[in-house]
PDB file of C-alpha atoms in Angstrom:
ATOM      1  CA  TYR A 762     156.454  97.057 145.993  1.00 80.00           C
ATOM      2  CA  ASP A 763     159.503  97.959 143.944  1.00 80.00           C
ATOM      3  CA  PRO A 764     161.401 101.247 144.488  1.00 78.00           C
ATOM      4  CA  GLY A 765     158.901 102.996 142.219  1.00 80.00           C
ATOM      5  CA  PHE A 766     155.988 101.580 144.254  1.00 84.00           C
ATOM      6  CA  ALA A 767     154.746  99.382 141.399  1.00 84.00           C
ATOM      7  CA  ILE A 768     152.811  96.361 142.608  1.00 85.00           C
ATOM      8  CA  PRO A 769     154.511  92.980 141.908  1.00 88.00           C
ATOM      9  CA  ILE A 770     151.555  91.209 140.281  1.00 86.00           C
ATOM     10  CA  LEU A 771     153.431  88.070 139.233  1.00 87.00           C
ATOM     11  CA  GLY A 772     155.217  87.802 142.576  1.00 91.00           C
ATOM     12  CA  LEU A 773     151.959  88.022 144.515  1.00 92.00           C
ATOM     13  CA  ALA A 774     150.318  85.422 142.297  1.00 91.00           C
ATOM     14  CA  ARG A 775     153.262  83.028 142.595  1.00 92.00           C
ATOM     15  CA  THR A 776     153.026  82.925 146.401  1.00 92.00           C
ATOM     16  CA  ARG A 777     149.671  81.125 146.055  1.00 89.00           C
ATOM     17  CA  ALA A 778     148.555  82.614 149.351  1.00 95.00           C
ATOM     18  CA  ARG A 779     145.007  81.890 150.442  1.00 96.00           C
ATOM     19  CA  LEU A 780     144.545  85.594 151.116  1.00 97.00           C
ATOM     20  CA  THR A 781     146.247  88.482 149.291  1.00 97.00           C
ATOM     21  CA  ILE A 782     145.777  92.045 150.557  1.00 96.00           C
ATOM     22  CA  VAL A 783     146.491  95.131 148.443  1.00 96.00           C
ATOM     23  CA  CYS A 784     146.234  98.636 149.902  1.00 95.00           C
ATOM     24  CA  ASN A 785     144.992 100.863 147.102  1.00 96.00           C
ATOM     25  CA  PRO A 786     145.842 103.737 147.261  1.00 96.00           C
ATOM     26  CA  ASN A 787     148.980 102.537 148.957  1.00 95.00           C
ATOM     27  CA  SER A 788     150.435 103.913 152.181  1.00 94.00           C
ATOM     28  CA  PRO A 789     152.851 105.602 152.632  1.00 95.00           C
ATOM     29  CA  SER A 790     153.386 106.321 148.918  1.00 95.00           C
ATOM     30  CA  GLY A 791     149.835 107.353 148.029  1.00 96.00           C
ATOM     31  CA  THR A 792     150.265 105.598 144.697  1.00 96.00           C
ATOM     32  CA  MET A 793     147.391 103.877 142.927  1.00 94.00           C
ATOM     33  CA  VAL A 794     147.017 100.587 141.063  1.00 92.00           C
ATOM     34  CA  SER A 795     144.441 100.660 138.266  1.00 94.00           C
ATOM     35  CA  PRO A 796     141.351  98.425 138.511  1.00 95.00           C
ATOM     36  CA  LYS A 797     142.518  96.722 135.303  1.00 95.00           C
ATOM     37  CA  VAL A 798     145.767  95.624 136.983  1.00 93.00           C
ATOM     38  CA  LEU A 799     143.892  94.440 140.074  1.00 95.00           C
ATOM     39  CA  GLU A 800     141.524  92.436 137.891  1.00 96.00           C
ATOM     40  CA  HIS A 801     144.536  90.798 136.274  1.00 94.00           C
ATOM     41  CA  LEU A 802     145.772  89.827 139.751  1.00 95.00           C
ATOM     42  CA  ALA A 803     142.327  88.536 140.771  1.00 96.00           C
ATOM     43  CA  ARG A 804     142.304  86.203 137.766  1.00 95.00           C
ATOM     44  CA  ARG A 805     145.822  84.945 138.446  1.00 94.00           C
ATOM     45  CA  LEU A 806     144.876  84.020 142.020  1.00 94.00           C
ATOM     46  CA  ASP A 807     142.646  81.217 140.659  1.00 92.00           C
ATOM     47  CA  GLY A 808     139.801  81.717 143.117  1.00 93.00           C
ATOM     48  CA  ARG A 809     141.941  82.507 146.168  1.00 96.00           C
ATOM     49  CA  PHE A 810     140.854  85.676 147.949  1.00 97.00           C
ATOM     50  CA  LEU A 811     141.997  89.163 146.966  1.00 97.00           C
ATOM     51  CA  VAL A 812     141.201  91.867 149.537  1.00 98.00           C
ATOM     52  CA  ILE A 813     141.523  95.415 148.239  1.00 98.00           C
ATOM     53  CA  ASP A 814     141.806  97.960 151.061  1.00 98.00           C
ATOM     54  CA  GLU A 815     140.392 101.232 149.713  1.00 98.00           C
ATOM     55  CA  ALA A 816     140.646 103.314 152.877  1.00 97.00           C
ATOM     56  CA  TYR A 817     141.843 106.356 150.894  1.00 98.00           C
ATOM     57  CA  VAL A 818     140.046 105.744 147.604  1.00 98.00           C
ATOM     58  CA  ASP A 819     137.687 108.725 147.845  1.00 97.00           C
ATOM     59  CA  PHE A 820     140.748 110.896 147.150  1.00 98.00           C
ATOM     60  CA  ALA A 821     141.503 108.902 143.974  1.00 98.00           C
ATOM     61  CA  ASP A 822     140.039 108.990 140.469  1.00 96.00           C
ATOM     62  CA  SER A 823     139.085 105.300 140.240  1.00 96.00           C
ATOM     63  CA  HIS A 824     138.067 102.389 142.457  1.00 97.00           C
ATOM     64  CA  ALA A 825     137.695  98.619 142.368  1.00 97.00           C
ATOM     65  CA  LEU A 826     134.083  98.124 143.472  1.00 97.00           C
ATOM     66  CA  GLY A 827     133.160  96.911 140.002  1.00 97.00           C
ATOM     67  CA  LEU A 828     135.440  93.903 140.458  1.00 97.00           C
ATOM     68  CA  VAL A 829     133.225  92.560 143.251  1.00 97.00           C
ATOM     69  CA  ARG A 830     130.420  91.823 140.779  1.00 95.00           C
ATOM     70  CA  LYS A 831     132.780  90.275 138.240  1.00 95.00           C
ATOM     71  CA  HIS A 832     134.971  88.140 140.514  1.00 96.00           C
ATOM     72  CA  SER A 833     133.668  86.092 143.438  1.00 96.00           C
ATOM     73  CA  ASN A 834     137.129  86.037 145.088  1.00 97.00           C
ATOM     74  CA  VAL A 835     137.375  89.855 145.433  1.00 98.00           C
ATOM     75  CA  LEU A 836     136.542  91.760 148.629  1.00 98.00           C
ATOM     76  CA  VAL A 837     136.736  95.558 148.843  1.00 98.00           C
ATOM     77  CA  LEU A 838     137.156  97.338 152.172  1.00 98.00           C
ATOM     78  CA  ARG A 839     136.228 100.977 152.771  1.00 97.00           C
ATOM     79  CA  SER A 840     136.602 103.267 155.789  1.00 96.00           C
ATOM     80  CA  LEU A 841     134.720 106.309 157.049  1.00 96.00           C
ATOM     81  CA  SER A 842     137.855 107.399 158.917  1.00 95.00           C
ATOM     82  CA  LYS A 843     139.425 109.397 156.073  1.00 96.00           C
ATOM     83  CA  SER A 844     137.151 111.207 153.628  1.00 96.00           C
ATOM     84  CA  PHE A 845     134.239 111.316 156.105  1.00 95.00           C
ATOM     85  CA  SER A 846     136.511 112.461 158.987  1.00 93.00           C
ATOM     86  CA  LEU A 847     135.214 109.809 161.420  1.00 95.00           C
ATOM     87  CA  ALA A 848     138.515 108.253 162.472  1.00 92.00           C
ATOM     88  CA  GLY A 849     137.543 107.974 166.148  1.00 89.00           C
ATOM     89  CA  MET A 850     134.445 105.924 165.322  1.00 92.00           C
ATOM     90  CA  ARG A 851     136.467 103.007 163.838  1.00 91.00           C
ATOM     91  CA  LEU A 852     133.776 102.441 161.231  1.00 94.00           C
ATOM     92  CA  GLY A 853     134.209 100.639 157.927  1.00 93.00           C
ATOM     93  CA  LEU A 854     132.450  98.701 155.184  1.00 94.00           C
ATOM     94  CA  CYS A 855     133.094  95.463 153.326  1.00 96.00           C
ATOM     95  CA  PHE A 856     131.793  94.664 149.835  1.00 98.00           C
ATOM     96  CA  ALA A 857     131.835  91.071 148.573  1.00 98.00           C
ATOM     97  CA  HIS A 858     129.640  88.322 147.143  1.00 97.00           C
ATOM     98  CA  PRO A 859     126.710  87.349 149.426  1.00 96.00           C
ATOM     99  CA  GLU A 860     128.180  83.992 150.416  1.00 95.00           C
ATOM    100  CA  ILE A 861     131.386  85.682 151.599  1.00 96.00           C
ATOM    101  CA  ILE A 862     129.442  88.254 153.613  1.00 96.00           C
ATOM    102  CA  ASP A 863     127.365  85.461 155.162  1.00 96.00           C
ATOM    103  CA  GLY A 864     130.575  83.715 156.233  1.00 95.00           C
ATOM    104  CA  LEU A 865     131.962  86.903 157.756  1.00 95.00           C
ATOM    105  CA  LEU A 866     128.743  87.505 159.681  1.00 94.00           C
ATOM    106  CA  LYS A 867     129.105  84.068 161.323  1.00 94.00           C
ATOM    107  CA  VAL A 868     132.404  85.051 162.939  1.00 94.00           C
ATOM    108  CA  LYS A 869     131.753  88.776 163.471  1.00 91.00           C
ATOM    109  CA  ASP A 870     131.325  89.902 167.062  1.00 89.00           C
ATOM    110  CA  SER A 871     127.658  90.506 167.839  1.00 86.00           C
ATOM    111  CA  TYR A 872     128.220  94.092 168.975  1.00 88.00           C
ATOM    112  CA  ASN A 873     131.362  95.187 167.180  1.00 89.00           C
ATOM    113  CA  LEU A 874     130.085  98.757 166.644  1.00 92.00           C
ATOM    114  CA  SER A 875     128.835 101.159 169.271  1.00 92.00           C
ATOM    115  CA  ALA A 876     125.493 102.922 168.951  1.00 94.00           C
ATOM    116  CA  PRO A 877     127.184 106.351 168.515  1.00 94.00           C
ATOM    117  CA  ALA A 878     129.376 104.933 165.721  1.00 94.00           C
ATOM    118  CA  ILE A 879     126.355 103.528 163.893  1.00 94.00           C
ATOM    119  CA  ALA A 880     124.448 106.810 164.244  1.00 95.00           C
ATOM    120  CA  ALA A 881     127.434 108.859 163.084  1.00 95.00           C
ATOM    121  CA  GLY A 882     128.052 106.562 160.127  1.00 95.00           C
ATOM    122  CA  ALA A 883     124.434 106.614 158.991  1.00 95.00           C
ATOM    123  CA  GLN A 884     124.361 110.409 159.165  1.00 95.00           C
ATOM    124  CA  ALA A 885     127.702 110.694 157.349  1.00 95.00           C
ATOM    125  CA  LEU A 886     126.405 108.627 154.439  1.00 93.00           C
ATOM    126  CA  ARG A 887     123.546 111.116 154.120  1.00 95.00           C
ATOM    127  CA  CYS A 888     126.142 113.884 153.762  1.00 94.00           C
ATOM    128  CA  ALA A 889     128.031 112.527 150.763  1.00 94.00           C
ATOM    129  CA  ASP A 890     127.881 115.921 149.034  1.00 96.00           C
ATOM    130  CA  TRP A 891     129.796 117.482 151.924  1.00 95.00           C
ATOM    131  CA  MET A 892     132.350 114.696 151.748  1.00 96.00           C
ATOM    132  CA  ARG A 893     132.861 115.142 148.011  1.00 97.00           C
ATOM    133  CA  ALA A 894     133.285 118.904 148.398  1.00 97.00           C
ATOM    134  CA  ASN A 895     135.848 118.389 151.152  1.00 96.00           C
ATOM    135  CA  VAL A 896     137.700 115.788 149.066  1.00 97.00           C
ATOM    136  CA  ALA A 897     137.861 118.253 146.176  1.00 98.00           C
ATOM    137  CA  ARG A 898     139.477 120.832 148.463  1.00 97.00           C
ATOM    138  CA  VAL A 899     142.020 118.274 149.680  1.00 98.00           C
ATOM    139  CA  LYS A 900     142.880 117.266 146.107  1.00 98.00           C
ATOM    140  CA  ARG A 901     143.480 120.892 145.085  1.00 98.00           C
ATOM    141  CA  THR A 902     145.754 121.429 148.091  1.00 98.00           C
ATOM    142  CA  ARG A 903     147.492 118.111 147.389  1.00 98.00           C
ATOM    143  CA  ALA A 904     148.336 119.192 143.839  1.00 98.00           C
ATOM    144  CA  ARG A 905     149.896 122.426 145.104  1.00 98.00           C
ATOM    145  CA  ALA A 906     151.828 120.496 147.766  1.00 98.00           C
ATOM    146  CA  GLU A 907     153.241 118.086 145.185  1.00 98.00           C
ATOM    147  CA  GLN A 908     154.451 121.024 143.093  1.00 98.00           C
ATOM    148  CA  ALA A 909     155.998 122.813 146.074  1.00 97.00           C
ATOM    149  CA  LEU A 910     157.790 119.707 147.332  1.00 98.00           C
ATOM    150  CA  SER A 911     159.085 118.841 143.869  1.00 97.00           C
ATOM    151  CA  ALA A 912     160.433 122.377 143.547  1.00 96.00           C
ATOM    152  CA  MET A 913     162.371 121.854 146.795  1.00 96.00           C
ATOM    153  CA  GLY A 914     164.087 118.813 145.278  1.00 95.00           C
ATOM    154  CA  PHE A 915     161.926 115.996 146.642  1.00 97.00           C
ATOM    155  CA  ARG A 916     160.858 113.031 144.546  1.00 96.00           C
ATOM    156  CA  VAL A 917     157.067 113.002 144.915  1.00 97.00           C
ATOM    157  CA  PRO A 918     155.143 110.154 143.259  1.00 95.00           C
ATOM    158  CA  PRO A 919     151.630 111.170 142.158  1.00 95.00           C
ATOM    159  CA  SER A 920     149.344 110.662 145.138  1.00 97.00           C
ATOM    160  CA  SER A 921     145.753 109.406 145.128  1.00 98.00           C
ATOM    161  CA  ALA A 922     145.381 109.726 148.911  1.00 98.00           C
ATOM    162  CA  ASN A 923     145.056 112.530 151.465  1.00 98.00           C
ATOM    163  CA  PHE A 924     148.828 112.593 151.936  1.00 98.00           C
ATOM    164  CA  VAL A 925     151.955 112.709 149.796  1.00 98.00           C
ATOM    165  CA  TRP A 926     155.270 110.867 149.930  1.00 98.00           C
ATOM    166  CA  ALA A 927     158.316 113.138 149.637  1.00 98.00           C
ATOM    167  CA  ALA A 928     161.723 111.463 149.300  1.00 96.00           C
ATOM    168  CA  LEU A 929     165.347 112.583 149.039  1.00 95.00           C
ATOM    169  CA  ALA A 930     167.402 109.635 147.812  1.00 91.00           C
ATOM    170  CA  GLY A 931     170.243 108.739 150.141  1.00 90.00           C
ATOM    171  CA  CYS A 932     169.176 111.146 152.903  1.00 94.00           C
ATOM    172  CA  ASN A 933     167.936 110.106 156.325  1.00 96.00           C
ATOM    173  CA  LEU A 934     165.028 112.481 156.903  1.00 97.00           C
ATOM    174  CA  GLY A 935     164.536 111.472 160.536  1.00 97.00           C
ATOM    175  CA  PRO A 936     166.296 114.621 161.809  1.00 97.00           C
ATOM    176  CA  VAL A 937     164.090 116.721 159.498  1.00 98.00           C
ATOM    177  CA  ALA A 938     160.956 115.152 160.943  1.00 98.00           C
ATOM    178  CA  GLU A 939     162.245 115.792 164.465  1.00 98.00           C
ATOM    179  CA  ALA A 940     163.061 119.418 163.669  1.00 98.00           C
ATOM    180  CA  LEU A 941     159.538 119.910 162.313  1.00 98.00           C
ATOM    181  CA  ARG A 942     158.119 118.304 165.446  1.00 98.00           C
ATOM    182  CA  ARG A 943     159.920 120.901 167.572  1.00 97.00           C
ATOM    183  CA  CYS A 944     158.091 123.530 165.514  1.00 95.00           C
ATOM    184  CA  GLY A 945     154.757 121.875 166.232  1.00 97.00           C
ATOM    185  CA  ILE A 946     154.465 120.284 162.762  1.00 97.00           C
ATOM    186  CA  LEU A 947     153.984 116.503 162.651  1.00 97.00           C
ATOM    187  CA  VAL A 948     154.950 114.393 159.647  1.00 98.00           C
ATOM    188  CA  ARG A 949     155.502 110.637 159.472  1.00 97.00           C
ATOM    189  CA  HIS A 950     159.011 109.195 159.204  1.00 98.00           C
ATOM    190  CA  PHE A 951     159.522 105.441 158.835  1.00 95.00           C
ATOM    191  CA  PRO A 952     162.855 103.861 159.858  1.00 92.00           C
ATOM    192  CA  LEU A 953     162.467 101.235 157.118  1.00 92.00           C
ATOM    193  CA  LEU A 954     162.070 104.021 154.529  1.00 93.00           C
ATOM    194  CA  PRO A 955     164.509 106.567 155.972  1.00 96.00           C
ATOM    195  CA  ASP A 956     164.797 108.840 152.933  1.00 96.00           C
ATOM    196  CA  GLY A 957     161.107 109.822 152.837  1.00 96.00           C
ATOM    197  CA  LEU A 958     158.379 111.624 154.738  1.00 98.00           C
ATOM    198  CA  ARG A 959     154.645 110.989 154.615  1.00 98.00           C
ATOM    199  CA  ILE A 960     152.968 114.382 154.764  1.00 98.00           C
ATOM    200  CA  SER A 961     149.230 114.647 155.415  1.00 98.00           C
ATOM    201  CA  ILE A 962     147.349 117.287 153.459  1.00 98.00           C
ATOM    202  CA  GLY A 963     146.020 119.978 155.778  1.00 96.00           C
ATOM    203  CA  LYS A 964     144.456 123.348 155.231  1.00 95.00           C
ATOM    204  CA  PRO A 965     146.353 125.729 152.903  1.00 95.00           C
ATOM    205  CA  VAL A 966     147.548 127.810 155.858  1.00 97.00           C
ATOM    206  CA  GLN A 967     148.923 124.680 157.526  1.00 97.00           C
ATOM    207  CA  MET A 968     150.725 123.630 154.358  1.00 98.00           C
ATOM    208  CA  ARG A 969     152.295 127.094 154.032  1.00 97.00           C
ATOM    209  CA  ALA A 970     153.556 126.808 157.604  1.00 97.00           C
ATOM    210  CA  LEU A 971     155.057 123.407 156.771  1.00 98.00           C
ATOM    211  CA  PHE A 972     156.842 124.662 153.654  1.00 98.00           C
ATOM    212  CA  LYS A 973     158.204 127.683 155.523  1.00 97.00           C
ATOM    213  CA  GLU A 974     159.889 125.443 158.106  1.00 98.00           C
ATOM    214  CA  LEU A 975     160.767 122.601 155.739  1.00 98.00           C
ATOM    215  CA  ARG A 976     162.564 124.578 153.030  1.00 97.00           C
ATOM    216  CA  PRO A 977     165.606 125.681 155.086  1.00 97.00           C
ATOM    217  CA  LEU A 978     165.910 122.170 156.539  1.00 97.00           C
ATOM    218  CA  VAL A 979     166.164 120.407 153.175  1.00 96.00           C
ATOM    219  CA  GLU A 980     168.115 122.987 151.146  1.00 94.00           C
ATOM    220  CA  PRO A 981     171.510 121.919 152.557  1.00 93.00           C
ATOM    221  CA  LEU A 982     170.615 118.255 152.006  1.00 93.00           C
ATOM    222  CA  VAL A 983     169.715 118.897 148.380  1.00 90.00           C
ATOM    223  CA  ARG A 984     172.910 120.912 147.835  1.00 87.00           C
ATOM    224  CA  ALA A 985     175.034 118.170 149.388  1.00 85.00           C
ATOM    225  CA  ALA A 986     173.382 115.501 147.234  1.00 77.00           C
ATOM    226  CA  SER A 987     173.879 117.630 144.134  1.00 74.00           C
ATOM    227  CA  ASP A 988     177.550 118.258 144.971  1.00 71.00           C
ATOM    228  CA  GLY A 989     178.055 114.530 145.519  1.00 64.00           C
ATOM    229  CA  ARG A 990     176.615 113.702 142.106  1.00 61.00           C
ATOM    230  CA  GLY A 991     178.792 116.353 140.513  1.00 54.00           C
ATOM    231  CA  ARG A 992     181.961 114.949 142.092  1.00 57.00           C
ATOM    232  CA  GLY A 993     180.931 111.465 141.050  1.00 54.00           C
ATOM    233  CA  ARG A 994     180.634 112.525 137.409  1.00 52.00           C
ATOM    234  CA  GLY A 995     184.040 114.188 137.572  1.00 48.00           C
TER     235      GLY A 995
END
């Protein structure tokens, strides 16, 4: 991905890899690639496999399942860990053409899922209305979080997941993440992406607690960055 988290379609196609994997929505940015762009990539791969990991797609406004019918080299992966809240069950789904599924079944472990996981997954799929209602609540809270973080000075790309990416260019936010941890608030900080935090969307009361602790931590960083830009222009 480039700094704006745009997917490098031509670069991926030029590698001529036998297997290309795209996480969509992406982590940690939460950004989304349109099905039209993914279809363009699938065509450019000339029959080589494109796996689209849609673990967070229930929080998005589009998906790539339609590409499975149109392109025999496309596989779509889904998870019940996120929108269905079954992370501990390690339960997922794969959609692909029948011949691909048959090949996967030949190498799949005979008992790769436990009986409780299967029972929980089957029941969860019967409760899709609950899932959709919960996703709608998360999306409303996510929109408010994006606004609040942007108002603090963060760069927040539009998220299609159950988390947001909040970045302050040129600032190492590791100390901010550690300070929040001491307050009992956990956010993700990645050493390879030091100027950002991945913030999961919680209940509104949890998000208010986060913003209360986060605001005084980032205000001096934003002021320092602003002063530095001002001196640079002078």
